[in-house]
Amino acid sequence: MPDKPLKVTLANKDYQLKQILELQQANVLEHVDADTASSQGFVTATHDLPLLKKMTAAASSVVAQRDRKVLGYCLAMTRDFSRDVAVLTALIARQDNLKHRGKPLGESGYLIMGQLCVAKEARGQKLADRMYKYLRGCYHPRFPYCVTAIDERNTRSLHVHRRIGFEELDRFSSPDGRNWVLVIWNWRDGLEEYA
């Protein structure tokens, strides 16, 4: 019997949120070897279930799943959570003050991509593209931009985000010594392709 099709949807159920956390733990930099981190990428921040539930109440994340198994996620995050994820606090403060299209980004209202991850067995299928397209379809009326910071060492993630349409906005080092590339996707540009 062939595999059931992969479905991209908003994550609102506890089983989805719990599987997001499991996938996150399997791919956090501290849990992957150097070769995997270099060739397949990694995630940097970790969350817990109560925080993920609060984030979901503000803006549901997107998951790709087959049956009830989550194979990828895009963690949507509003700026209200800048103090809830320690590794992101300095990043969000910095990006809020950057000028984009003539005004500070923090005055524009934007959605933060809190994290993107695809399970090992689902890689190579452009699943990130599908999840981001769905995310944009859900949130472009509410947010003009999607912004994310990528660890400079995560060349796989940098490549994927460029392919999807993100543009580099800034590079900087955070207080913990990590080097970051801040990228932005203008959601109101070219919406006709997504109609």
mmCIF file of N, CA and C in Angstrom, residues 5 66 71 81 91 105 123-124 127 132 145-147 170:
data_model
loop_
_atom_site.group_PDB
_atom_site.id
_atom_site.type_symbol
_atom_site.label_atom_id
_atom_site.label_comp_id
_atom_site.label_asym_id
_atom_site.label_seq_id
_atom_site.Cartn_x
_atom_site.Cartn_y
_atom_site.Cartn_z
ATOM 1 N N PRO A 5 -0.537 10.699 1.265
ATOM 2 C CA PRO A 5 0.092 11.971 0.886
ATOM 3 C C PRO A 5 0.473 12.800 2.102
ATOM 4 N N ARG A 66 2.414 13.262 7.662
ATOM 5 C CA ARG A 66 1.810 12.132 6.961
ATOM 6 C C ARG A 66 1.071 11.343 8.020
ATOM 7 N N LEU A 71 6.562 15.629 10.066
ATOM 8 C CA LEU A 71 7.830 15.452 9.358
ATOM 9 C C LEU A 71 8.559 16.768 9.122
ATOM 10 N N PHE A 81 7.002 37.366 22.022
ATOM 11 C CA PHE A 81 7.732 36.287 22.696
ATOM 12 C C PHE A 81 9.239 36.524 22.735
ATOM 13 N N LEU A 91 18.446 39.045 19.310
ATOM 14 C CA LEU A 91 18.194 39.078 17.869
ATOM 15 C C LEU A 91 16.981 39.941 17.542
ATOM 16 N N LEU A 105 12.093 48.346 11.390
ATOM 17 C CA LEU A 105 11.352 47.112 11.150
ATOM 18 C C LEU A 105 10.334 46.851 12.252
ATOM 19 N N ARG A 123 13.743 14.912 3.942
ATOM 20 C CA ARG A 123 14.574 15.931 3.293
ATOM 21 C C ARG A 123 14.714 15.649 1.798
ATOM 22 N N GLY A 124 15.031 16.699 1.051
ATOM 23 C CA GLY A 124 15.231 16.564 -0.382
ATOM 24 C C GLY A 124 13.945 16.624 -1.191
ATOM 25 N N LEU A 127 10.258 20.366 1.059
ATOM 26 C CA LEU A 127 9.202 20.492 2.054
ATOM 27 C C LEU A 127 9.213 21.883 2.694
ATOM 28 N N TYR A 132 6.609 27.032 3.818
ATOM 29 C CA TYR A 132 6.677 28.487 3.754
ATOM 30 C C TYR A 132 5.577 29.066 2.871
ATOM 31 N N TYR A 145 5.860 41.108 6.381
ATOM 32 C CA TYR A 145 7.165 40.453 6.249
ATOM 33 C C TYR A 145 7.260 39.231 7.146
ATOM 34 N N CYS A 146 8.157 38.352 6.752
ATOM 35 C CA CYS A 146 8.598 37.256 7.620
ATOM 36 C C CYS A 146 10.095 37.449 7.789
ATOM 37 N N VAL A 147 10.562 37.389 9.023
ATOM 38 C CA VAL A 147 11.962 37.645 9.335
ATOM 39 C C VAL A 147 12.510 36.476 10.140
ATOM 40 N N ASP A 170 20.903 41.839 7.349
ATOM 41 C CA ASP A 170 21.945 42.240 8.288
ATOM 42 C C ASP A 170 22.771 41.022 8.679
#
